[in-house]
Short mmCIF file of C-alpha atoms in Angstrom, two decimals:
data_model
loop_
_atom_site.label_atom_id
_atom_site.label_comp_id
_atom_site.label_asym_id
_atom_site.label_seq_id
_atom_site.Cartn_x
_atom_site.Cartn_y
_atom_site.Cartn_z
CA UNK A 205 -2.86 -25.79 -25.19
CA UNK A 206 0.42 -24.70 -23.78
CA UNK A 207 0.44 -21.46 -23.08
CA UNK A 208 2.85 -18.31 -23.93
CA UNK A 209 5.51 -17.05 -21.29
CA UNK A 210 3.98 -14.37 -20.96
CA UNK A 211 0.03 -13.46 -21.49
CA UNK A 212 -2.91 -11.15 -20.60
CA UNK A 213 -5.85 -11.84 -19.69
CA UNK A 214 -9.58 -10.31 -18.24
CA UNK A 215 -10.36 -11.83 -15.07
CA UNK A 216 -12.73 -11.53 -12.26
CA UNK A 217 -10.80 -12.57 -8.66
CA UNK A 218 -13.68 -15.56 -6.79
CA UNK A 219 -11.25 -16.74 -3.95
CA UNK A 220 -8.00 -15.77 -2.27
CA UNK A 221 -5.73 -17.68 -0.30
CA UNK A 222 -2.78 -16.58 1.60
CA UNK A 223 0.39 -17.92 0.70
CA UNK A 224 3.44 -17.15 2.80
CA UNK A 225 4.47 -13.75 4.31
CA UNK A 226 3.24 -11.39 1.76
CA UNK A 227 1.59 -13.45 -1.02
CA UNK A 228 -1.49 -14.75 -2.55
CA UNK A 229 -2.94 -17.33 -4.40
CA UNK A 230 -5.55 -15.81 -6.13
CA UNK A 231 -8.10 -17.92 -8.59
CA UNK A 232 -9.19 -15.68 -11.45
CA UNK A 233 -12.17 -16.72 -13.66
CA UNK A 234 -11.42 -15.78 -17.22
CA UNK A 235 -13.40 -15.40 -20.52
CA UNK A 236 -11.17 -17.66 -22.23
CA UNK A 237 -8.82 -19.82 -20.04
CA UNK A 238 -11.81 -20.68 -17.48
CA UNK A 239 -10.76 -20.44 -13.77
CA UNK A 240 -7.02 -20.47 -13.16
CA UNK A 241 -5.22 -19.74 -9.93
CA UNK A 242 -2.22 -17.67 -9.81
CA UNK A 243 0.27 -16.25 -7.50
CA UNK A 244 0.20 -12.96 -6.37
CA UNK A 245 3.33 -11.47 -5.02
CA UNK A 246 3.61 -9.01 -2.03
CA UNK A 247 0.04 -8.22 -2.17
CA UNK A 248 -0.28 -8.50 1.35
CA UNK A 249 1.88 -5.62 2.07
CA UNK A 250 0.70 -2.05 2.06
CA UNK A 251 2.54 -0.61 -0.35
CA UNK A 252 1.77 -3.17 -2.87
CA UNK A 253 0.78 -1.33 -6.50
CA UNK A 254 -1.20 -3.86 -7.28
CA UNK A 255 -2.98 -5.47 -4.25
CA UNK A 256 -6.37 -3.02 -4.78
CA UNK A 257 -6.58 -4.21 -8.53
CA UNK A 258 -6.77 -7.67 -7.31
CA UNK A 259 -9.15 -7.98 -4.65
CA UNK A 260 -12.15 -10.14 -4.43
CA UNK A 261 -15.07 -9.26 -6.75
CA UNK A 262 -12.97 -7.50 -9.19
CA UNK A 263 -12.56 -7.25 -13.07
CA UNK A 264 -9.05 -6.36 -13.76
CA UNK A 265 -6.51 -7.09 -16.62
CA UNK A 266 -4.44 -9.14 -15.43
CA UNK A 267 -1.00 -9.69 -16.68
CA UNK A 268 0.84 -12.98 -15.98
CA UNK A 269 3.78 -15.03 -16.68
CA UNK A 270 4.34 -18.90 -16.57
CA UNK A 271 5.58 -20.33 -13.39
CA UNK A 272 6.63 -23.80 -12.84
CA UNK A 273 4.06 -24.69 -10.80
CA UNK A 274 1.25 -21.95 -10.45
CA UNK A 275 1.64 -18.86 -13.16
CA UNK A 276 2.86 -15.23 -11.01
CA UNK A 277 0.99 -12.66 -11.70
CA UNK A 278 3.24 -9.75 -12.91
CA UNK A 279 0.69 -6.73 -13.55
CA UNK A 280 -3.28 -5.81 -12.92
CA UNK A 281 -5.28 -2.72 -13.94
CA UNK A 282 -9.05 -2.40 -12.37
CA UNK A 283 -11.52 -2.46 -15.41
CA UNK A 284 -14.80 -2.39 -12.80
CA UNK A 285 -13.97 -2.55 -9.00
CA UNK A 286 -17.79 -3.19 -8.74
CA UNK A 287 -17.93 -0.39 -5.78
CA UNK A 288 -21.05 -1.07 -4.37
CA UNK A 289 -20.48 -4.78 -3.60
CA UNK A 290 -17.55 -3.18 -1.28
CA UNK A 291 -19.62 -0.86 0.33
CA UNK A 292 -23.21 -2.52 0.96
CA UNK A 293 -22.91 -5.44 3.68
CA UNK A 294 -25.85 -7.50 1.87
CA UNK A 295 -24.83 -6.44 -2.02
CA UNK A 296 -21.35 -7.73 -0.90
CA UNK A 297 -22.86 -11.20 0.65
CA UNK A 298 -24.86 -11.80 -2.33
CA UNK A 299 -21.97 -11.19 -4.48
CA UNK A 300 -19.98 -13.29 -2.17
CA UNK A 301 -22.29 -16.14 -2.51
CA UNK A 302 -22.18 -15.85 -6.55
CA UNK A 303 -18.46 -16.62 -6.75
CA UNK A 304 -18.42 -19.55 -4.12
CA UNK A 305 -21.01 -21.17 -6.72
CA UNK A 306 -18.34 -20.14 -9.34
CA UNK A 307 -16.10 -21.76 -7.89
CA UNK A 308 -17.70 -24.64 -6.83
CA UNK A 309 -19.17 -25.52 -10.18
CA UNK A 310 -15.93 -25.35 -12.24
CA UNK A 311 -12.77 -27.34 -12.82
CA UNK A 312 -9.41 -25.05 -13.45
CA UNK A 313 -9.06 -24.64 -17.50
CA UNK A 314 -11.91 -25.23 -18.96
CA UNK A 315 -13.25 -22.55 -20.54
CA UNK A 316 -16.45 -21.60 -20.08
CA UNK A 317 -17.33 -17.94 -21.78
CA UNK A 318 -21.22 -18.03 -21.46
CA UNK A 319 -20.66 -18.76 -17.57
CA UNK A 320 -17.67 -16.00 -17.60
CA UNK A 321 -20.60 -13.64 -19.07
CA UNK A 322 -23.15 -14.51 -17.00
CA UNK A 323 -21.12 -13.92 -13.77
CA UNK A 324 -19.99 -10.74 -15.00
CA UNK A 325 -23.83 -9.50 -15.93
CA UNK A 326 -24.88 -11.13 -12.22
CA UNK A 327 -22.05 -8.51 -10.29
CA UNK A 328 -23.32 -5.86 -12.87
CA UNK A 329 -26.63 -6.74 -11.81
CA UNK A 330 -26.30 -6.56 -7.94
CA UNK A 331 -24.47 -3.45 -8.01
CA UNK A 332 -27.56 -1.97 -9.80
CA UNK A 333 -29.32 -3.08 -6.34
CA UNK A 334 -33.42 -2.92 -6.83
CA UNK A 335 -34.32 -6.17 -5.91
CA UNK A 336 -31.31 -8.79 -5.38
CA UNK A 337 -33.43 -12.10 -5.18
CA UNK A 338 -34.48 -12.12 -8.51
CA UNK A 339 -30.93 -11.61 -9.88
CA UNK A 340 -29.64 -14.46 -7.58
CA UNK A 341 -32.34 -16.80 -8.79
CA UNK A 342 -31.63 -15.91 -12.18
CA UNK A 343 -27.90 -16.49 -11.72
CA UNK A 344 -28.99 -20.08 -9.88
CA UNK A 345 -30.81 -21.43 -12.97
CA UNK A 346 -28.57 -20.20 -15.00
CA UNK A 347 -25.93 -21.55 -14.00
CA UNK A 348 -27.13 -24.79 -13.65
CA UNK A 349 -27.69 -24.43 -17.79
CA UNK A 350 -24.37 -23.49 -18.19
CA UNK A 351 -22.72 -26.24 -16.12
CA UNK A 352 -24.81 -29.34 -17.21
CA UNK A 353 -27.14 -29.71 -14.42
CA UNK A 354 -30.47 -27.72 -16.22
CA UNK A 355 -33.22 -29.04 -13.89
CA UNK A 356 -35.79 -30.98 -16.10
CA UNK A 357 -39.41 -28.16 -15.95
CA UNK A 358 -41.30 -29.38 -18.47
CA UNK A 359 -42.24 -32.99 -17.72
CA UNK A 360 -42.33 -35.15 -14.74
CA UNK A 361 -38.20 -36.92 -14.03
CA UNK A 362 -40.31 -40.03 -13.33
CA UNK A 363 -43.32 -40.94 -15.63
CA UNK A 364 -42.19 -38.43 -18.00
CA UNK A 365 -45.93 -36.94 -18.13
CA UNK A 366 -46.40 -33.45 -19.14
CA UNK A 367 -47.26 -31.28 -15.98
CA UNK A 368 -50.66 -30.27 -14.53
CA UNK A 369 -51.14 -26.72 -13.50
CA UNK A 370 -51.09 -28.53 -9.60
CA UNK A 371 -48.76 -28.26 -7.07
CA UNK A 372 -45.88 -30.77 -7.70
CA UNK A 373 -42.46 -31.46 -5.90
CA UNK A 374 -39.04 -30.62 -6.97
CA UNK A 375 -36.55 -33.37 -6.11
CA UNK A 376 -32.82 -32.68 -6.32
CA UNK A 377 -31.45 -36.06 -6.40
CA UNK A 378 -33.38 -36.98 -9.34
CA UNK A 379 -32.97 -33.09 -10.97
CA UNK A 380 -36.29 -31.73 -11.77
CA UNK A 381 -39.81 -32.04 -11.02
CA UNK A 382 -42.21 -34.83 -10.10
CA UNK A 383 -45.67 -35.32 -10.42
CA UNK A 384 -47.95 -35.77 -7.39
CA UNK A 385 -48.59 -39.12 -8.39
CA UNK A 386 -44.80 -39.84 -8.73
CA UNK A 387 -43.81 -38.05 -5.47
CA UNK A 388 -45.17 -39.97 -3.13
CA UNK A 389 -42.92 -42.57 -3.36
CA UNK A 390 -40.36 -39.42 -3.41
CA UNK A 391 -40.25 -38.31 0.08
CA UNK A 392 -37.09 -36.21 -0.88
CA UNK A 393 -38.88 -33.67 -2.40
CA UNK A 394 -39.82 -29.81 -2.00
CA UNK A 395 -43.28 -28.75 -3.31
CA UNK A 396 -43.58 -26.56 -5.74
CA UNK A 397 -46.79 -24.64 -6.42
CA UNK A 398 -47.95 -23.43 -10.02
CA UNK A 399 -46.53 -19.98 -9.60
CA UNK A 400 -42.83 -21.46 -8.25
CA UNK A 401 -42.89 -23.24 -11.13
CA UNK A 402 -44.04 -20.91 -13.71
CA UNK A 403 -41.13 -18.64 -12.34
CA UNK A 404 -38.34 -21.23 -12.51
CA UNK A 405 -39.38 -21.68 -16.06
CA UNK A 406 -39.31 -18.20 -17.17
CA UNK A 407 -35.61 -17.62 -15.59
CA UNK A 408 -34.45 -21.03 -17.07
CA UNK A 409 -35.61 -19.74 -20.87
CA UNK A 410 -35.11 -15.92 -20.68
CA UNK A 411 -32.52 -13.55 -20.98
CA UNK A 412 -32.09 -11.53 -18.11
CA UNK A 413 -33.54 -8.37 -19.71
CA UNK A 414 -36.88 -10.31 -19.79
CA UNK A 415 -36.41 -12.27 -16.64
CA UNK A 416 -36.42 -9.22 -14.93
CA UNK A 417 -39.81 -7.78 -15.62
CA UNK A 418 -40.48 -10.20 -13.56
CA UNK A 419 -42.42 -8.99 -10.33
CA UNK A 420 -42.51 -11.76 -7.55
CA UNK A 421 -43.21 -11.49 -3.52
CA UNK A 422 -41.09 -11.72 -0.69
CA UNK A 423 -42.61 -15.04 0.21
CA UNK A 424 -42.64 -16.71 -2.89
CA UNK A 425 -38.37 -16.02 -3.29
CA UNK A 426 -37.83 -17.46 -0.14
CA UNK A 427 -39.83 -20.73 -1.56
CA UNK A 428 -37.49 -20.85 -4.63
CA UNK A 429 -34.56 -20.23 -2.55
CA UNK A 430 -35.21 -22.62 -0.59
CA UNK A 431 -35.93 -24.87 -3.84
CA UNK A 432 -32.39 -24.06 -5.46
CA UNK A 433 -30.37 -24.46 -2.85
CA UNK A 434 -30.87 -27.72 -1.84
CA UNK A 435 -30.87 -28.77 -5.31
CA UNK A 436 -27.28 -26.68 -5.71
CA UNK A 437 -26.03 -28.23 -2.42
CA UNK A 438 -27.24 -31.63 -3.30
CA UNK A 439 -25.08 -31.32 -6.36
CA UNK A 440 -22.17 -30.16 -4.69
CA UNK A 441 -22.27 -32.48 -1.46
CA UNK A 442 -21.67 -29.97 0.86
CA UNK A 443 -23.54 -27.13 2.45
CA UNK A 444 -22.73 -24.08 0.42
CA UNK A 445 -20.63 -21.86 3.19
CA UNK A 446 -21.38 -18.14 2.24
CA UNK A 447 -25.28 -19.41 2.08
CA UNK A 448 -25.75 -19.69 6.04
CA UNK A 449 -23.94 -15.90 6.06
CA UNK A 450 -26.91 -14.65 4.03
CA UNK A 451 -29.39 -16.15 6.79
CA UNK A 452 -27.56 -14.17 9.43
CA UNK A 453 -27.68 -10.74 8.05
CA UNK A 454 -31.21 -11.54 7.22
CA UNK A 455 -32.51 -12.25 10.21
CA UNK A 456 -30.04 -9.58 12.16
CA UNK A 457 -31.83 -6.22 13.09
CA UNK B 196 16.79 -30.92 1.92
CA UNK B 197 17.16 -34.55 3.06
CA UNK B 198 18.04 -34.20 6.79
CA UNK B 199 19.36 -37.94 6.76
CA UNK B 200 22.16 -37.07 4.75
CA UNK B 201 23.80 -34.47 7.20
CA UNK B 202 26.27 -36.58 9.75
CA UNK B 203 24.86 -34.14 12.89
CA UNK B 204 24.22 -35.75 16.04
CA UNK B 205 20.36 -36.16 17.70
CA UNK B 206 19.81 -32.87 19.38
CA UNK B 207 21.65 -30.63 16.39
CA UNK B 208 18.82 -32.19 13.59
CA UNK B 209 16.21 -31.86 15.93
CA UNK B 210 16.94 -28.83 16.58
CA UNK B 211 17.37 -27.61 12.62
CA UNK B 212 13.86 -29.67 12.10
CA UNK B 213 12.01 -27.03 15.08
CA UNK B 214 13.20 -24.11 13.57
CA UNK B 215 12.30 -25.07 9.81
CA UNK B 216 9.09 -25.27 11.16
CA UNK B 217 8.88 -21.68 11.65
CA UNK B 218 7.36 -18.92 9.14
CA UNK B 219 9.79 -17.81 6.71
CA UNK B 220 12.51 -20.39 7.95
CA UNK B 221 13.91 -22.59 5.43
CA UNK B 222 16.55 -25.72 5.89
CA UNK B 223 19.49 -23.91 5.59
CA UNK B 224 18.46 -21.09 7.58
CA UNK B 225 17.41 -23.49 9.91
CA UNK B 226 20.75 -25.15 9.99
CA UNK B 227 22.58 -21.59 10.47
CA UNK B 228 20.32 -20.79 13.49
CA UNK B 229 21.30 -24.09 14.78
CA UNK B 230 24.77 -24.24 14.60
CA UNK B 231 24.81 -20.49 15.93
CA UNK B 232 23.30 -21.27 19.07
CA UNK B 233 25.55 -23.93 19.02
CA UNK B 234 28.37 -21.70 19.57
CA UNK B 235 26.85 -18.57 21.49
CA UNK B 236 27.31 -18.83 25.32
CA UNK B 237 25.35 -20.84 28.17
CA UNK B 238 23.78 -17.74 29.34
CA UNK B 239 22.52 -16.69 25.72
CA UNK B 240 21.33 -20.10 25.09
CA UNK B 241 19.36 -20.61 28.60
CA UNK B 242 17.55 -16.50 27.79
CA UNK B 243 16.17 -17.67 24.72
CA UNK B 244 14.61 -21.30 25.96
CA UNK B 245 13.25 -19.29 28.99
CA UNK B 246 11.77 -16.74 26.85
CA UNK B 247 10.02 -19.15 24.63
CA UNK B 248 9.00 -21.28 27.50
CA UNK B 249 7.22 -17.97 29.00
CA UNK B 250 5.87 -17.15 26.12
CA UNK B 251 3.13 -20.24 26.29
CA UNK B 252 2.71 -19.90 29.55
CA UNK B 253 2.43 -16.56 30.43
CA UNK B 254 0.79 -14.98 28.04
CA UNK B 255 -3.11 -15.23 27.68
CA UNK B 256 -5.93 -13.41 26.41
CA UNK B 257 -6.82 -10.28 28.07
CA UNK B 258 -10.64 -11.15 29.65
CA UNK B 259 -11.55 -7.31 28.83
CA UNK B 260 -10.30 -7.06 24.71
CA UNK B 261 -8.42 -10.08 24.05
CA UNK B 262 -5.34 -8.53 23.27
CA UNK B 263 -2.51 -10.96 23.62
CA UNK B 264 -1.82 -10.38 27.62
CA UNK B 265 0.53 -11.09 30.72
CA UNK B 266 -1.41 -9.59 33.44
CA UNK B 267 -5.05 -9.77 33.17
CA UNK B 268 -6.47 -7.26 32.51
CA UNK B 269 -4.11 -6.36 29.60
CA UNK B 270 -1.79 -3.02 30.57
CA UNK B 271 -4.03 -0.65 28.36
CA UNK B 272 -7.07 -2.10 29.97
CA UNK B 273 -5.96 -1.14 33.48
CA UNK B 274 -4.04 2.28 32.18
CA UNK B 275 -6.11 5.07 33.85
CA UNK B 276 -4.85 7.73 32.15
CA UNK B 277 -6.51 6.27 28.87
CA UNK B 278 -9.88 7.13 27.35
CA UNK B 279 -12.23 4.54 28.66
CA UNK B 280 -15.04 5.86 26.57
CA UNK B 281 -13.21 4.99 23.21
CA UNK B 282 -12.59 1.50 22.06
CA UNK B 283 -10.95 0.73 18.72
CA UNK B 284 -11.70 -2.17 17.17
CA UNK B 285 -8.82 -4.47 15.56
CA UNK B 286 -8.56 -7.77 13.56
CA UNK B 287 -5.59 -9.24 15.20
CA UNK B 288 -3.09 -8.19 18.10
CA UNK B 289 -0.70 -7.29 15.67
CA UNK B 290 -2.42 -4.06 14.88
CA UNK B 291 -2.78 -3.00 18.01
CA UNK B 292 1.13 -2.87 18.10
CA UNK B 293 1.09 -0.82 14.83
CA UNK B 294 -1.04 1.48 16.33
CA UNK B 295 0.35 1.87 19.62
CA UNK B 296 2.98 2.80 17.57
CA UNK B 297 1.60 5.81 15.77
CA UNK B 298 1.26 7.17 19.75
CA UNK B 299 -1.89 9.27 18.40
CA UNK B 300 -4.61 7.24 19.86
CA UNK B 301 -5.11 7.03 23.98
CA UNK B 302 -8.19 4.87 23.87
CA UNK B 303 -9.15 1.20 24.40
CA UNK B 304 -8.77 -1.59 22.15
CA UNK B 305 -10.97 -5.02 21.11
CA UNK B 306 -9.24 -7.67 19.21
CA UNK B 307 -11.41 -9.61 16.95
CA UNK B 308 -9.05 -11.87 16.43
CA UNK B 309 -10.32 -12.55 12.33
CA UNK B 310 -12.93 -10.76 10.26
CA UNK B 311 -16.43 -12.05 8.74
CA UNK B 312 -15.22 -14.27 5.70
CA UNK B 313 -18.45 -16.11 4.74
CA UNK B 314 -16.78 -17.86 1.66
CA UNK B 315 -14.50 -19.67 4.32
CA UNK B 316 -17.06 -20.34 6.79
CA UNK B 317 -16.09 -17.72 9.37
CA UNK B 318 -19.33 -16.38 10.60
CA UNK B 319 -20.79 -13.31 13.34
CA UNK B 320 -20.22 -16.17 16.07
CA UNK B 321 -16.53 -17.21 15.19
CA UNK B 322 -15.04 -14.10 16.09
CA UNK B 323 -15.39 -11.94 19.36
CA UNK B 324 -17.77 -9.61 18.11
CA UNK B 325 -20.69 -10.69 21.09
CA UNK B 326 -17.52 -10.01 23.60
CA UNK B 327 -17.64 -6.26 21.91
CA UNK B 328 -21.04 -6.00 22.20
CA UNK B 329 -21.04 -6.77 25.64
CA UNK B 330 -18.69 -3.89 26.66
CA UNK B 331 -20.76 -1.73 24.71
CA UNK B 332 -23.66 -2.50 27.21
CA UNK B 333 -22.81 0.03 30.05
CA UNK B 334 -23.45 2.99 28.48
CA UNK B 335 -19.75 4.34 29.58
CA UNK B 336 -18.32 3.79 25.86
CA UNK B 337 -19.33 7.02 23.61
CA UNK B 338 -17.10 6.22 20.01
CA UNK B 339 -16.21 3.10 18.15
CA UNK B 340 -13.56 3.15 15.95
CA UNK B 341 -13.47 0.61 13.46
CA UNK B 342 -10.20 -0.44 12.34
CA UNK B 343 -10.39 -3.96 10.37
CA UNK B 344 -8.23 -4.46 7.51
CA UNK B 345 -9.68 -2.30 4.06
CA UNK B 346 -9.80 -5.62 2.38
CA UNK B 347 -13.33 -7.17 1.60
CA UNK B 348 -13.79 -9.26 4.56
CA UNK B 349 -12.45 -5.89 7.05
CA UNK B 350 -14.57 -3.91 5.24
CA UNK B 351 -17.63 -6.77 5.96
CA UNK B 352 -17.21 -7.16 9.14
CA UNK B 353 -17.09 -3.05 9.61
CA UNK B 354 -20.23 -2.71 7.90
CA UNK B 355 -22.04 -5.46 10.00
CA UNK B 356 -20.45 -4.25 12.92
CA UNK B 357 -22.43 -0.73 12.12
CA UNK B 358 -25.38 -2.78 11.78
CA UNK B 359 -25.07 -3.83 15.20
CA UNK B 360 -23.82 -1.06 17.22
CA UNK B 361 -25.66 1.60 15.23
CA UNK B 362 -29.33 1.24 17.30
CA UNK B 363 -26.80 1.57 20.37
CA UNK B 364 -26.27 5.62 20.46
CA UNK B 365 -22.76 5.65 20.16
CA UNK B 366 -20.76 7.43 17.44
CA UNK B 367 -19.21 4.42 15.06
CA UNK B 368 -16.32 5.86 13.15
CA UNK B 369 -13.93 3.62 10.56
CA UNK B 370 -10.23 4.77 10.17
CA UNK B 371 -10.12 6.97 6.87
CA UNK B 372 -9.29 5.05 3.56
CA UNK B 373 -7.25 6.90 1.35
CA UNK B 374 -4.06 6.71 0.22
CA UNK B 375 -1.03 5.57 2.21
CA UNK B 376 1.67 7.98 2.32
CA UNK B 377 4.83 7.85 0.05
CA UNK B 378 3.04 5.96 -2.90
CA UNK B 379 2.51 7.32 -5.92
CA UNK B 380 -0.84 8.39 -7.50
CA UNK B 381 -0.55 6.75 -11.09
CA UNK B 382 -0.40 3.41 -9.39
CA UNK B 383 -3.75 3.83 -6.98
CA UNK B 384 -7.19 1.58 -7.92
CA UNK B 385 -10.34 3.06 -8.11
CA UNK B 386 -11.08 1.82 -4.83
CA UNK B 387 -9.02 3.88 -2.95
CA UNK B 388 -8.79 6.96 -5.36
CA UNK B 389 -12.90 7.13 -5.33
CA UNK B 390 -12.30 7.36 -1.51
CA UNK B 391 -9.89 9.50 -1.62
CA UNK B 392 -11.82 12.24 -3.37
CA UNK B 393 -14.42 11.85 -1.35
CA UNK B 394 -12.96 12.37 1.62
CA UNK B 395 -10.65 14.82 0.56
CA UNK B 396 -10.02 17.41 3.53
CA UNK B 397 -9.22 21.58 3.36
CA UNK B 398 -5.83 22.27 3.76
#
């Protein structure tokens, strides 16, 4: 699709780049155009009109026109600065860590609108506060769904048995669970008890209105953290950067 | 621009190619810098090698805030007439000048040199926030501004900066955010206007 010369769209800013003296690169995630990246002029300078309407983590209109390489962006108007993830030093690392997977996940124009919605109801979400693990593991599984990697729950990757209320393993380089008979020629693999389990499940299937009557302990989101990233950093090949951030403030005083 | 293509001799196009390196320097800019030294005298010529000879090798990092230095420690490190007990916290050298400039402030500076960008990588231990920390130890600082950029990653780093210091008893401050003068209102974000109104001031 070629597009217009000139065009609006929503967008929500997941990474900036600096570009010259006073410019940006900015890539936008859209409803409908999927992520793009765009050039933001003289946003680095203070008197800029429309450098606070295009900050990270924030859903503005964006106005742009076609460039010959990367599109300029000519206008911007905040629809939700999402305050709180500006304010709050873990709501902001959280949110931080949502649009790294963002952009990690996705190639530049495809659209994706489910994934555009979910990211928008995951900021939404955060800025709410209450508890931010379950939102994060709900954005997790989710996205996997949305991008084609929806870790297999229901039956064992190997023998393709139906699961036993035991403890069994989840192994990331063969994208969903094992039996215990299966994993032991799996060393690869993280257990997973019943409860894990029943957990992943019920944010894989539900929409986040249900997922989040969901009451689970401190010690048991740590264990599915655990679980999801290495299966989200096996699938990317690479550490995920703004994940080792979140273990500092953690375990800071 | 193909450089081949221009009859100059060896030093002239190595000369253009060095300065098209620089920021904001393009070929033919290059070329006019160039050819202008060219023709400007001995003396003007042998200033400006000197000065960018000096400027590797004399300047360092001051050992006390890591402002960009000749003497160590820095000028405003040694100034007695300054408030020790203040220290105001900057990303990069740069803004030290800018506020130097304002002449309203009389305290101490530390240069981060970066802010807290976990998306790139840049953790707590990449910048010189233990350095800061350190000075804080004596008990003879009493206020910290904080003065990192109002972007996300400034405003990061300030907040886990207050983390840190705050069990410390000493008053952390962060430079008002607002709006800068001679801009107009209509244009503002919510951002800044939501700040603005809430730290609105009597007249």
């Amino acid at each position: 699709m070629t597009k217009p010369r000139n065009y609006q769209t929503e967008a929500i800013i997941i990474k900036k780049t600096k570009l010259k003296e006073a410019d940006r690169i900015l890539t936008l995630y859209t409803p409908h155009l999927g992520k793009l990246q765009a050039v933001a002029k003289g946003v680095r300078r203070p008197r800029s009109k429309m450098a606070g309407h295009l900050e990270l983590l924030t859903h503005s209109q964006i106005s742009l026109a076609r460039g010959r390489n990367l599109d300029i962006i000519t206008g911007s108007q905040t629809i939700d600065s999402f305050l709180p993830l500006k304010t709050d030093l873990n709501l902001s690392s959280y949110a931080l860590y949502v649009i790294e997977l963002v952009n990690q996940f996705t190639v530049d124009d495809v659209e994706n609108y489910p994934l555009f919605q979910l990211l928008l109801e995951t900021l939404s979400h955060l800025c709410q506060q209450g508890d931010a693990e379950l939102p994060l593991r709900y954005f997790e599984l989710q996205l996997l769904n949305l991008t084609g990697y929806r870790p297999q729950l229901q039956k064992c990757v190997s023998c393709h048995s139906p699961l036993k209320a035991v403890t069994n393993s989840f192994c990331p380089h063969l994208g969903g669970v094992l039996c215990p008979g299966c994993a032991q020629h799996q060393p690869l693999s993280y257990p997973l008890s019943v409860n894990a389990l029943k957990v992943l499940r019920w944010l894989q299937n539900n929409d986040y209105t249900t997922a989040n009557r969901l009451k689970m302990d401190h010690q048991l989101s740590l264990k599915l953290e655990e679980i999801t990233r290495g299966y989200l950093s096996y699938l990317l090949e690479r550490e995920i950067k703004s994940a080792s951030w979140l273990d500092t403030i953690r375990q800071s005083p | 621009m193909n450089q081949q293509s221009t009859p100059t001799t060896g030093a002239i196009s190595q000369l253009i190619l060095e300065f098209s390196r620089l920021p904001g320097i393009g070929p033919k800019s290059a070329q006019r810098l160039a050819y202008h030294l060219l023709q400007a005298s001995e003396e003007q010529t042998k200033l400006l090698a000197n000065a960018i000879r000096q400027v590797k090798q004399e300047t360092r990092l001051c050992s006390v805030c890591f402002n960009v230095t000749d003497t160590d420690p820095c000028p405003i490190c040694r100034n007695d007439q300054r408030d020790h007990s203040q220290i105001c916290v900057v990303e990069q050298p740069q803004d030290i000048l800018a506020l130097e400039h304002t002449r309203s402030y009389y305290g101490l500076y530390h240069v981060l040199h970066g802010a807290i960008s976990p998306t790139e990588g840049i953790g707590a231990n990449d910048i010189k926030i233990n350095q800061l920390l350190e000075r804080l130890k004596d008990g003879s600082v009493t206020e910290v501004i904080l003065a990192t950029n109002t972007n996300l990653e400034g405003e990061q780093t300030a907040a886990y900066l207050n983390k840190l210091i705050s069990p410390l008893d000493i008053t952390i401050t962060r430079l008002a955010r607002g709006l800068p003068f001679g801009t107009e209102l209509e244009y503002a974000d919510d951002v800044t206007l939501t700040r603005a109104i809430e730290g609105r001031q009597p007249l």
